[in-house]
Coordinates of C-alpha atoms in Angstrom, one line a residue:
Chain D
M1 CA 108.3 95.8 109.3
S2 CA 108.7 92.4 111.2
S3 CA 111.2 91.2 113.5
P4 CA 111.8 88.6 116.1
S5 CA 111.0 89.7 119.4
S6 CA 113.3 88.4 122.4
K7 CA 111.0 85.0 122.1
Q8 CA 112.7 84.2 118.7
G9 CA 113.9 80.7 119.7
A10 CA 110.6 79.4 120.1
P11 CA 109.2 78.3 116.4
L12 CA 106.0 79.9 116.9
A13 CA 107.3 83.0 118.9
S14 CA 105.4 85.8 118.3
E15 CA 106.8 89.0 116.0
K16 CA 106.4 92.7 116.4
R17 CA 103.6 94.1 115.6
E18 CA 103.3 95.6 112.2
T19 CA 102.1 98.8 111.2
F20 CA 100.8 100.1 107.9
S21 CA 103.9 101.8 106.4
S22 CA 102.2 104.5 105.4
R23 CA 98.7 106.2 106.0
K24 CA 97.7 105.9 102.0
L25 CA 98.3 102.1 102.5
F26 CA 96.1 102.5 105.5
I27 CA 93.3 103.9 103.7
L28 CA 93.3 102.2 100.5
S29 CA 93.0 98.9 103.2
A30 CA 89.9 100.6 104.7
V31 CA 88.0 101.6 101.6
G32 CA 88.9 97.9 100.4
S33 CA 87.3 96.4 103.4
A34 CA 84.6 99.1 103.1
V35 CA 83.7 98.7 99.3
G36 CA 82.7 95.2 98.7
L37 CA 79.6 93.7 97.0
G38 CA 77.2 95.4 98.9
N39 CA 78.2 99.0 96.9
I40 CA 77.8 97.7 93.6
W41 CA 74.7 95.2 94.3
R42 CA 72.9 96.7 96.9
F43 CA 73.5 100.5 96.8
P44 CA 71.8 101.5 93.8
Y45 CA 68.5 99.6 94.2
V46 CA 68.2 100.4 97.9
A47 CA 68.6 104.1 96.6
Y48 CA 66.1 103.6 93.7
E49 CA 63.5 102.1 95.9
N50 CA 63.8 104.6 98.9
G51 CA 63.2 107.9 97.1
G52 CA 65.5 108.1 94.2
G53 CA 67.0 111.6 94.3
A54 CA 65.9 112.4 97.2
F55 CA 67.5 109.2 99.1
L56 CA 70.5 111.3 99.2
I57 CA 68.9 113.3 101.9
P58 CA 68.8 110.3 104.5
Y59 CA 71.7 108.6 103.3
L60 CA 74.0 112.1 104.1
V61 CA 72.4 112.3 107.3
A62 CA 72.7 108.8 107.8
I63 CA 76.7 108.9 107.2
L64 CA 77.1 111.9 109.1
C65 CA 75.2 110.9 112.1
A66 CA 76.0 107.1 112.3
G67 CA 78.4 105.8 110.0
I68 CA 81.3 108.1 110.5
P69 CA 80.8 108.4 114.3
L70 CA 80.3 104.7 114.7
L71 CA 83.6 104.2 112.3
F72 CA 85.5 106.6 114.7
L73 CA 84.5 104.3 117.6
D74 CA 86.0 101.3 116.1
Y75 CA 89.5 103.4 115.5
S76 CA 89.6 104.7 118.7
I77 CA 89.1 101.4 120.4
G78 CA 91.3 99.8 117.6
H79 CA 94.1 102.7 118.3
R80 CA 93.8 103.4 121.8
Y81 CA 94.2 99.5 122.9
R82 CA 96.6 98.2 119.9
G83 CA 95.1 95.1 119.4
S84 CA 92.6 92.4 117.8
A85 CA 88.8 92.9 118.3
P86 CA 89.1 90.6 122.0
L87 CA 92.5 92.2 123.0
A88 CA 91.4 95.5 122.3
Y89 CA 88.3 95.4 123.9
R90 CA 89.4 93.3 126.7
R91 CA 92.2 96.3 127.2
A92 CA 89.5 98.8 127.3
N93 CA 87.5 96.6 130.2
R94 CA 87.8 92.8 131.1
K95 CA 84.3 92.4 130.7
T96 CA 83.8 93.3 127.7
E97 CA 86.4 90.8 125.7
M98 CA 83.4 88.7 125.1
L99 CA 82.2 91.3 122.3
G100 CA 85.5 90.7 120.6
W101 CA 85.0 87.4 120.2
W102 CA 81.6 88.0 119.3
Q103 CA 83.2 90.2 116.1
V104 CA 85.5 87.2 115.6
L105 CA 82.8 84.4 115.5
I106 CA 80.5 87.3 113.1
C107 CA 83.4 87.4 110.8
F108 CA 84.0 83.6 110.2
V109 CA 80.4 83.2 109.4
I110 CA 80.5 86.0 106.7
A111 CA 84.0 84.3 105.3
I112 CA 82.5 81.1 104.7
Y113 CA 80.3 82.4 102.3
Y114 CA 81.5 85.5 101.1
A115 CA 84.5 83.2 99.5
A116 CA 81.8 81.3 97.1
I117 CA 80.3 84.7 95.7
V118 CA 83.5 85.9 95.1
A119 CA 84.1 82.5 93.5
W120 CA 81.0 82.7 91.5
A121 CA 81.9 86.1 89.9
A122 CA 85.6 84.5 88.9
M123 CA 83.4 81.7 87.1
Y124 CA 80.7 84.8 85.4
C125 CA 83.7 86.4 84.3
W126 CA 84.5 83.5 81.7
F127 CA 81.1 83.1 81.4
S128 CA 81.1 86.6 80.1
I129 CA 83.2 85.5 77.4
T130 CA 81.4 81.8 76.4
K131 CA 78.2 83.8 77.0
A132 CA 77.4 80.0 78.8
W133 CA 74.0 81.1 79.9
E134 CA 72.6 81.4 76.3
S135 CA 72.7 77.9 76.1
N136 CA 69.6 77.4 78.4
P137 CA 66.1 77.7 77.1
E138 CA 65.3 79.8 80.4
G139 CA 68.2 82.3 79.9
A140 CA 70.3 83.8 82.6
S141 CA 68.3 82.7 85.4
G142 CA 67.8 78.8 84.2
F143 CA 71.4 78.8 83.6
F144 CA 72.5 80.3 87.0
M145 CA 70.1 78.1 89.0
Q146 CA 69.6 75.0 86.9
D147 CA 73.1 74.3 85.3
F148 CA 75.5 76.3 87.6
L149 CA 74.8 76.0 90.8
K150 CA 72.7 72.9 90.1
V151 CA 70.0 74.0 93.1
S152 CA 68.5 71.3 94.8
D153 CA 64.3 71.7 94.9
D154 CA 65.0 71.0 98.5
V155 CA 66.1 73.2 101.3
N156 CA 68.7 71.1 103.1
V157 CA 72.0 70.7 103.7
S158 CA 73.7 68.1 101.2
F159 CA 77.2 67.2 100.8
D160 CA 76.6 66.6 96.8
F161 CA 79.6 68.8 95.5
V162 CA 79.5 70.8 92.3
G163 CA 82.9 70.9 90.8
R164 CA 82.6 74.3 88.7
I165 CA 82.0 75.9 92.2
F166 CA 83.8 73.7 94.1
V167 CA 87.4 74.4 92.2
P168 CA 87.2 78.7 91.9
M169 CA 86.3 78.4 95.9
L170 CA 90.0 76.6 96.5
I171 CA 91.4 78.9 94.2
V172 CA 89.8 82.0 96.0
W173 CA 91.0 80.0 99.4
L174 CA 94.7 79.5 97.7
I175 CA 94.9 83.3 96.8
T176 CA 93.4 84.8 100.1
M177 CA 95.5 82.6 102.0
I178 CA 98.8 83.6 100.2
I179 CA 97.8 87.1 101.1
M180 CA 97.2 86.8 104.5
V181 CA 100.2 84.9 105.6
A182 CA 102.5 87.5 104.1
G183 CA 101.2 89.6 107.2
V184 CA 100.2 92.9 107.1
N185 CA 102.6 95.4 104.6
K186 CA 103.5 92.5 102.2
G187 CA 100.0 91.0 102.1
I188 CA 97.1 92.9 103.2
S189 CA 98.5 96.5 101.9
R190 CA 100.1 95.0 98.6
A191 CA 96.8 93.2 97.7
N192 CA 95.4 96.7 98.3
A193 CA 97.7 99.3 96.8
V194 CA 97.4 96.8 93.1
F195 CA 93.2 95.3 93.8
M196 CA 91.7 98.8 94.5
P197 CA 93.4 101.1 91.6
L198 CA 92.2 97.9 89.4
L199 CA 88.8 98.3 90.6
I200 CA 88.4 101.7 90.4
V201 CA 89.9 101.7 86.8
M202 CA 88.0 98.8 85.5
F203 CA 84.5 100.2 87.2
M204 CA 85.0 103.4 85.6
I205 CA 85.4 101.5 82.2
L206 CA 81.8 100.1 82.7
V207 CA 80.2 103.1 83.7
V208 CA 81.6 104.9 81.0
Q209 CA 80.3 102.1 78.6
S210 CA 77.2 101.7 80.1
V211 CA 76.0 105.4 80.1
F212 CA 76.4 105.5 76.3
L213 CA 74.4 102.4 76.3
P214 CA 70.5 103.2 74.5
G215 CA 68.3 103.6 77.0
A216 CA 70.8 104.1 79.6
V217 CA 69.5 107.8 80.2
D218 CA 66.0 106.0 81.4
G219 CA 67.9 104.2 84.0
L220 CA 69.4 107.2 85.1
N221 CA 66.5 109.3 85.3
A222 CA 64.6 106.6 87.3
F223 CA 67.5 106.6 89.8
F224 CA 68.0 110.4 90.5
T225 CA 64.1 111.4 90.1
P226 CA 63.4 112.1 93.7
N227 CA 60.3 111.3 95.4
F228 CA 59.9 113.4 98.3
E229 CA 57.2 111.7 99.9
A230 CA 59.4 108.9 100.6
L231 CA 60.8 110.8 103.5
Q232 CA 58.3 110.7 105.6
D233 CA 58.2 107.0 105.4
P234 CA 60.4 106.0 108.8
A235 CA 61.2 102.8 106.9
V236 CA 63.3 105.0 103.9
W237 CA 65.4 106.8 106.8
A238 CA 66.1 103.0 108.5
A239 CA 66.9 101.5 105.2
A240 CA 69.5 104.8 104.9
F241 CA 70.7 103.9 108.4
G242 CA 71.0 100.3 107.6
H243 CA 72.8 100.4 104.3
I244 CA 75.6 103.2 105.6
F245 CA 75.9 100.8 108.4
F246 CA 76.8 97.5 106.6
S247 CA 78.4 99.8 103.6
L248 CA 81.1 101.2 106.3
S249 CA 81.9 97.8 107.5
V250 CA 81.3 99.5 111.0
A251 CA 81.2 97.3 114.1
F252 CA 82.8 94.4 112.5
G253 CA 85.8 94.2 114.0
I254 CA 87.7 94.9 110.8
M255 CA 88.0 98.7 111.5
V256 CA 89.0 97.9 114.9
T257 CA 91.9 95.3 113.9
Y258 CA 93.0 97.8 110.6
S259 CA 93.4 101.0 112.8
S260 CA 95.5 98.9 115.5
Y261 CA 98.0 98.6 112.9
M262 CA 98.0 102.6 112.6
K263 CA 101.1 104.2 113.5
R264 CA 100.7 106.0 116.9
K265 CA 100.4 109.4 115.8
S266 CA 97.8 109.1 113.0
D267 CA 95.4 111.5 111.7
L268 CA 92.4 109.1 112.7
T269 CA 89.6 111.4 111.8
G270 CA 91.0 113.2 108.7
S271 CA 91.3 109.1 107.2
G272 CA 88.1 107.9 108.4
Y273 CA 86.4 111.1 106.1
V274 CA 88.6 109.7 103.6
V275 CA 87.6 106.4 103.8
A276 CA 83.6 107.3 104.4
F277 CA 83.6 109.3 101.7
A278 CA 85.8 107.5 98.9
N279 CA 83.6 104.4 100.2
S280 CA 80.2 106.4 99.2
G281 CA 82.1 107.8 95.9
F282 CA 82.1 104.0 94.7
E283 CA 78.9 103.8 95.6
L284 CA 77.2 106.6 93.6
L285 CA 79.2 105.1 90.9
A286 CA 78.1 101.9 91.2
G287 CA 74.7 103.4 91.1
I288 CA 74.8 105.2 87.7
G289 CA 76.7 102.7 86.5
V290 CA 74.2 99.7 87.1
F291 CA 70.8 101.8 86.8
A292 CA 72.5 102.9 83.4
A293 CA 72.7 99.4 82.5
L294 CA 69.4 98.5 83.5
G295 CA 68.1 101.2 81.7
F296 CA 69.3 99.3 78.5
M297 CA 68.3 96.5 79.6
A298 CA 64.5 97.9 80.1
H299 CA 64.7 99.3 76.4
N300 CA 65.7 96.0 74.8
A301 CA 63.0 94.2 76.6
G302 CA 60.3 97.0 75.7
S303 CA 59.6 97.2 79.5
S304 CA 60.4 100.3 82.0
V305 CA 63.0 100.2 84.4
D306 CA 60.9 99.6 87.4
E307 CA 60.1 96.0 86.0
V308 CA 64.1 95.0 85.5
A309 CA 65.2 96.8 88.6
T310 CA 66.6 94.6 91.4
S311 CA 69.7 93.9 93.5
G312 CA 71.7 91.4 95.2
I313 CA 72.3 88.0 93.3
G314 CA 69.5 88.2 91.1
L315 CA 71.1 91.6 89.3
A316 CA 74.2 90.3 89.1
F317 CA 73.8 86.7 88.0
I318 CA 70.5 87.1 86.2
A319 CA 70.2 90.5 85.5
F320 CA 73.8 91.4 84.4
P321 CA 74.3 88.4 82.2
T322 CA 71.0 89.0 80.4
I323 CA 72.9 92.7 79.7
V324 CA 76.3 91.3 78.4
S325 CA 74.3 89.1 76.2
Q326 CA 72.3 92.0 74.5
A327 CA 74.8 95.2 74.5
P328 CA 77.8 95.9 72.0
L329 CA 80.5 94.8 74.1
G330 CA 78.7 92.8 76.0
G331 CA 82.0 90.7 76.9
L332 CA 83.8 93.5 77.9
I333 CA 80.8 94.7 80.2
G334 CA 80.6 91.2 81.8
V335 CA 84.6 91.0 82.4
L336 CA 84.4 94.8 83.8
F337 CA 81.6 93.8 86.3
F338 CA 82.3 90.5 87.4
G339 CA 85.8 91.2 88.1
S340 CA 84.7 94.6 89.8
L341 CA 82.8 91.8 92.1
V342 CA 85.9 89.8 92.4
F343 CA 88.3 92.4 93.4
A344 CA 86.2 94.3 95.9
G345 CA 84.8 90.9 97.3
L346 CA 88.4 89.7 98.2
T347 CA 89.8 93.4 99.5
S348 CA 86.7 92.8 101.6
L349 CA 87.4 88.9 102.6
I350 CA 91.0 89.6 103.2
S351 CA 89.8 92.5 105.8
I352 CA 87.0 90.1 107.2
L353 CA 89.9 87.5 107.4
E354 CA 92.3 89.8 109.2
V355 CA 90.1 89.9 112.1
I356 CA 90.1 86.4 112.9
V357 CA 93.7 85.6 112.4
A358 CA 95.1 88.9 114.2
A359 CA 92.6 87.9 117.2
F360 CA 94.1 84.0 117.0
Q361 CA 97.5 85.7 116.6
D362 CA 97.3 87.7 120.1
K363 CA 95.6 84.8 121.8
L364 CA 98.0 82.2 121.0
G365 CA 101.3 85.0 120.6
W366 CA 102.5 82.7 117.4
K367 CA 104.3 84.3 114.3
R368 CA 102.1 85.4 111.2
T369 CA 102.3 81.9 108.8
P370 CA 101.5 79.7 111.6
A371 CA 99.0 81.9 113.2
T372 CA 97.2 82.5 109.5
L373 CA 97.4 78.8 108.6
V374 CA 95.7 77.7 112.2
V375 CA 92.9 79.7 111.2
V376 CA 92.7 80.3 108.2
L377 CA 93.0 76.3 106.6
P378 CA 90.0 75.1 108.9
V379 CA 87.7 78.1 108.0
A380 CA 88.4 77.3 104.3
C381 CA 87.8 74.0 104.9
I382 CA 84.2 74.6 106.4
S383 CA 83.5 77.0 103.4
L384 CA 84.3 74.2 100.9
I385 CA 82.2 71.6 102.7
L386 CA 79.2 74.0 102.9
F387 CA 79.0 76.2 99.9
P388 CA 80.1 74.4 96.7
T389 CA 77.1 72.0 97.1
T390 CA 73.6 72.3 95.7
T391 CA 72.1 73.3 98.6
G392 CA 74.9 76.2 99.6
L393 CA 72.5 78.7 97.9
Y394 CA 70.1 78.2 100.5
L395 CA 72.2 78.3 103.5
L396 CA 74.2 81.2 102.4
D397 CA 71.0 83.3 102.1
T398 CA 69.8 82.1 105.6
M399 CA 73.3 83.0 107.1
D400 CA 73.6 86.1 105.2
A401 CA 70.3 87.8 106.3
F402 CA 70.5 86.3 110.2
V403 CA 74.5 87.2 110.5
N404 CA 73.8 90.8 109.4
Q405 CA 71.0 91.5 111.8
F406 CA 71.4 89.4 114.7
G407 CA 74.9 89.5 114.6
I408 CA 76.7 92.7 113.2
L409 CA 73.5 95.0 114.4
A410 CA 73.0 93.6 117.4
C411 CA 76.8 93.7 118.5
A412 CA 77.2 96.9 117.5
L413 CA 73.7 98.1 119.4
V414 CA 75.5 96.2 122.7
L415 CA 78.6 98.2 121.8
V416 CA 77.4 101.5 121.6
I417 CA 75.1 100.7 124.8
V418 CA 78.1 99.4 126.7
F419 CA 80.9 102.2 125.4
G420 CA 78.3 105.2 126.1
A421 CA 76.0 105.0 129.1
G422 CA 77.4 101.6 130.2
L423 CA 81.1 102.0 130.7
G424 CA 80.8 106.1 130.1
M425 CA 84.4 105.6 128.0
L426 CA 83.2 108.1 125.5
P427 CA 84.9 110.7 126.6
K428 CA 88.2 109.2 126.9
L429 CA 87.9 107.9 123.5
A430 CA 86.9 111.0 122.4
K431 CA 90.1 112.3 123.9
H432 CA 92.5 109.7 122.0
L433 CA 90.7 110.4 118.4
N434 CA 91.5 114.4 119.1
R435 CA 95.2 113.8 120.3
H436 CA 96.9 113.8 116.2
S437 CA 93.8 114.5 114.2
S438 CA 93.0 117.2 112.1
I439 CA 89.4 117.1 112.9
K440 CA 88.7 117.3 116.6
L441 CA 85.4 115.8 118.0
G442 CA 83.3 117.2 120.8
T443 CA 80.2 116.8 122.6
G444 CA 78.5 116.0 119.2
W445 CA 80.3 112.9 118.6
K446 CA 79.3 111.8 121.9
V447 CA 75.5 112.3 121.5
L448 CA 75.7 110.7 118.3
V449 CA 77.6 107.7 119.4
G450 CA 76.0 107.2 122.9
G451 CA 72.1 108.6 122.0
I452 CA 71.4 108.4 118.1
G453 CA 73.5 105.5 117.7
P454 CA 71.3 103.1 120.3
A455 CA 68.1 104.6 118.9
A456 CA 69.1 104.1 115.5
L457 CA 70.5 100.7 115.9
G458 CA 67.6 99.6 118.0
Y459 CA 64.8 101.0 115.9
M460 CA 66.4 98.7 113.3
L461 CA 67.1 95.4 115.5
I462 CA 63.6 95.9 117.0
N463 CA 61.9 96.1 113.2
E464 CA 64.2 93.1 112.1
V465 CA 63.1 91.0 114.8
Q466 CA 59.6 91.3 113.9
S467 CA 59.7 90.6 110.2
K468 CA 61.6 87.3 110.9
I469 CA 59.5 86.5 113.5
N470 CA 56.5 87.1 111.3
E471 CA 57.5 85.4 108.6
S472 CA 60.0 82.4 107.6
Y473 CA 62.6 84.1 106.2
S474 CA 62.8 83.4 102.0
G475 CA 59.7 80.7 103.0
Y476 CA 62.4 78.1 103.7
P477 CA 61.5 75.6 106.1
L478 CA 61.2 76.5 110.0
W479 CA 63.9 74.0 111.1
F480 CA 66.3 75.0 108.6
N481 CA 65.6 78.9 109.8
G482 CA 65.6 77.6 113.2
V483 CA 69.3 75.8 113.0
F484 CA 71.3 78.0 110.3
G485 CA 69.6 81.5 110.9
W486 CA 68.7 82.2 115.1
G487 CA 70.5 78.8 115.7
M488 CA 74.0 80.3 114.1
A489 CA 73.4 83.7 115.6
G490 CA 72.3 82.7 119.4
A491 CA 75.5 80.1 119.1
L492 CA 77.5 83.0 118.4
I493 CA 77.1 84.9 121.5
V494 CA 77.5 81.8 123.2
G495 CA 80.8 80.5 121.5
A496 CA 81.8 84.3 122.3
V497 CA 81.1 84.2 126.1
I498 CA 82.9 80.7 126.1
L499 CA 85.9 81.7 124.5
S500 CA 86.5 85.2 126.5
F501 CA 86.5 82.7 129.8
V502 CA 89.3 80.8 128.0
P503 CA 92.5 82.1 130.0
W504 CA 95.2 84.2 128.0
S505 CA 98.7 82.0 128.2
K506 CA 101.6 84.0 129.4
N507 CA 102.9 83.7 125.8
S508 CA 99.7 85.4 124.5
K509 CA 99.8 89.2 123.3
I510 CA 98.0 90.1 127.3
N511 CA 101.6 91.2 128.3
D512 CA 103.2 92.5 125.7
P513 CA 105.9 95.2 126.7
E514 CA 105.2 96.9 122.8
F515 CA 101.7 97.7 124.0
E516 CA 103.1 99.1 127.8
E517 CA 105.6 101.1 125.7
H518 CA 102.8 102.4 123.3
Q519 CA 100.4 103.2 126.5
Q520 CA 103.3 104.9 128.3
N521 CA 103.5 107.2 125.3
V522 CA 99.9 107.4 124.6
E523 CA 99.3 108.9 128.0
A524 CA 102.2 110.9 128.1
E525 CA 101.0 112.9 124.7
E526 CA 97.6 113.2 126.2
L527 CA 95.9 117.0 126.0
P528 CA 94.1 118.6 128.7
D529 CA 91.3 119.3 126.2
P530 CA 90.0 119.1 122.7
V531 CA 91.0 122.1 120.8
G532 CA 90.5 123.7 117.6
K533 CA 87.1 123.0 115.1
E534 CA 84.6 120.4 116.8
Y535 CA 82.7 117.6 115.3
Chain C
M1 CA 66.6 112.8 81.6
S2 CA 64.4 115.3 83.4
G3 CA 65.5 118.3 84.9
V4 CA 65.2 117.4 88.6
A5 CA 66.9 114.1 88.0
I6 CA 69.8 115.9 86.1
V7 CA 69.4 118.9 88.9
F8 CA 70.0 115.8 91.7
M9 CA 72.3 114.0 89.9
I10 CA 74.8 117.1 90.0
I11 CA 73.9 117.7 93.6
S12 CA 74.7 113.8 94.5
M13 CA 77.8 113.9 92.7
L14 CA 78.9 117.3 94.5
T15 CA 77.7 116.1 97.9
I16 CA 79.5 113.2 97.6
W17 CA 82.3 113.6 95.2
G18 CA 82.8 116.9 96.6
G19 CA 82.8 115.5 100.4
L20 CA 85.6 113.2 99.3
V21 CA 87.7 115.8 97.7
L22 CA 87.3 117.9 101.0
A23 CA 88.4 115.4 102.8
L24 CA 91.2 114.6 100.8
I25 CA 92.4 118.1 100.6
N26 CA 92.1 118.0 104.4
L27 CA 94.2 115.0 104.8
S28 CA 97.2 116.6 102.3
R29 CA 97.1 119.9 104.4
H30 CA 98.0 117.6 107.5
P31 CA 100.7 115.3 106.9
E32 CA 102.0 112.2 108.8
K33 CA 103.9 112.6 111.9
D34 CA 106.7 110.4 112.5
D35 CA 106.4 107.9 115.5
D36 CA 109.2 109.0 117.9
D37 CA 108.7 107.9 121.2
V38 CA 107.8 111.0 123.2
I39 CA 109.2 109.0 126.5
E40 CA 112.7 107.1 126.8
T41 CA 111.9 103.7 128.1
A42 CA 113.9 102.2 131.0
G43 CA 114.7 98.7 129.9
A44 CA 114.2 98.8 126.4
T45 CA 112.1 95.5 125.9
G46 CA 114.7 94.4 123.3
N47 CA 112.2 94.4 120.3
N48 CA 115.1 96.8 118.4
S49 CA 118.2 94.8 119.3
L50 CA 117.9 93.3 115.6

């Protein structure tokens, strides 16, 4: 609950830092952030392509050796230093503030295009009822590219707006803004408390409906049949680590921000295990639902599952509409599927925006409402200028690919190197995690974060740099990928360095008596050595 | 579905959903603690004045 601080006279003066009112709400919000579009449209195909049932082995190894340890790193920084990403990193070490701003800028880029996909999914809920794509002679593919997005032939940046995308995007931004203005407890927690149960129920109905479709068994057979030879391929292991890393929302600054709103005596590791396994549990459910539906699609087309299996935008906006048209009660399948995308997307978008809002709230020392508006309004405007246009898809595709690899992945690599080998802070952070947690961390965690983490992330990053240098991404012109891919990724780093040199005013949260008190309490509580079970 | 696919489906469900159940059981065995302050903060900052 927020109450005015001693600076209550000033209209913009800051409030007491909010905390999630219960552990359940933190977990729901963290799961809401982790469960996003990728769980539904990316995981099923990644698993299928990389060994089917046998993918479970690298997947579990990746969760336990990289995903959860990195999640705990985020939790420890956010919870120990109790601030938005830039402030928490700065409090950990003045020189690492830049990492926080890098994450803020990464979240800015993701937020501006993420809202577009949520808006498309919302429109497709309606189209599932009207079966709008059946009017196009080329079917769902022709409808999506020509009639809906009106994609230009030129890979460029145009301001040729498409009204049917602009309006739903505007609505998405308005809903998001209302949630963000309401704050952590009245906005983020409540939204997740409503959207997450709704998402799970809707998706479960979708899965039950899908598995009873004719041909569904063939889809499940394709999804679960193990290919053990794939396990000898390092690319399969890299795919597992890469997927888990993006799926768990680690190194975005999101978990740093959310954990900063947890109560001081929170069970960080116990909650983290629930979040990680809930995220994976949802992915598994998505794999079953999506491949059952793809099995039906293949059955209807008289082809094999291999020929229809796809991921991402192709799966959601081309394959699923085809399934919706052909399946019994197809309209319901469509509403459930696209509705799930909307709720999964919205809860993730909220968490992405919270990284930026919290950073500016700390930096400016303002109240929630003005700080939110000063962030969300410009972000929404930029999003609404760039993406509901005939070239929005190209921009989205390039920005998504480059910000993921050369934003998040690169930032994560720097983070684990700096906090591990660089500053040697892992023992201190492990000690913090162990203070009130049910599962204690020991040397294993430090080795995984400081050793396995940099090795796995470094390997993935080198692979990505090589592949992006060797061929033009998606066949787009060099200048386009240069500006919106490489240029954008580079600009994030330059921007982060600049922002880290902007001085913190006396109104900012840099000198926060509330934090001083927290710090004293934390230090007073510190245990001499970890006790109990070790990770 | 082939036998091996069924086996792998069951193993996947048991490990991932089972992992979630275990994590939830672990959490339920460790109830939330109150954030009562450890130290007396001299010169309270005025945050609780309202």
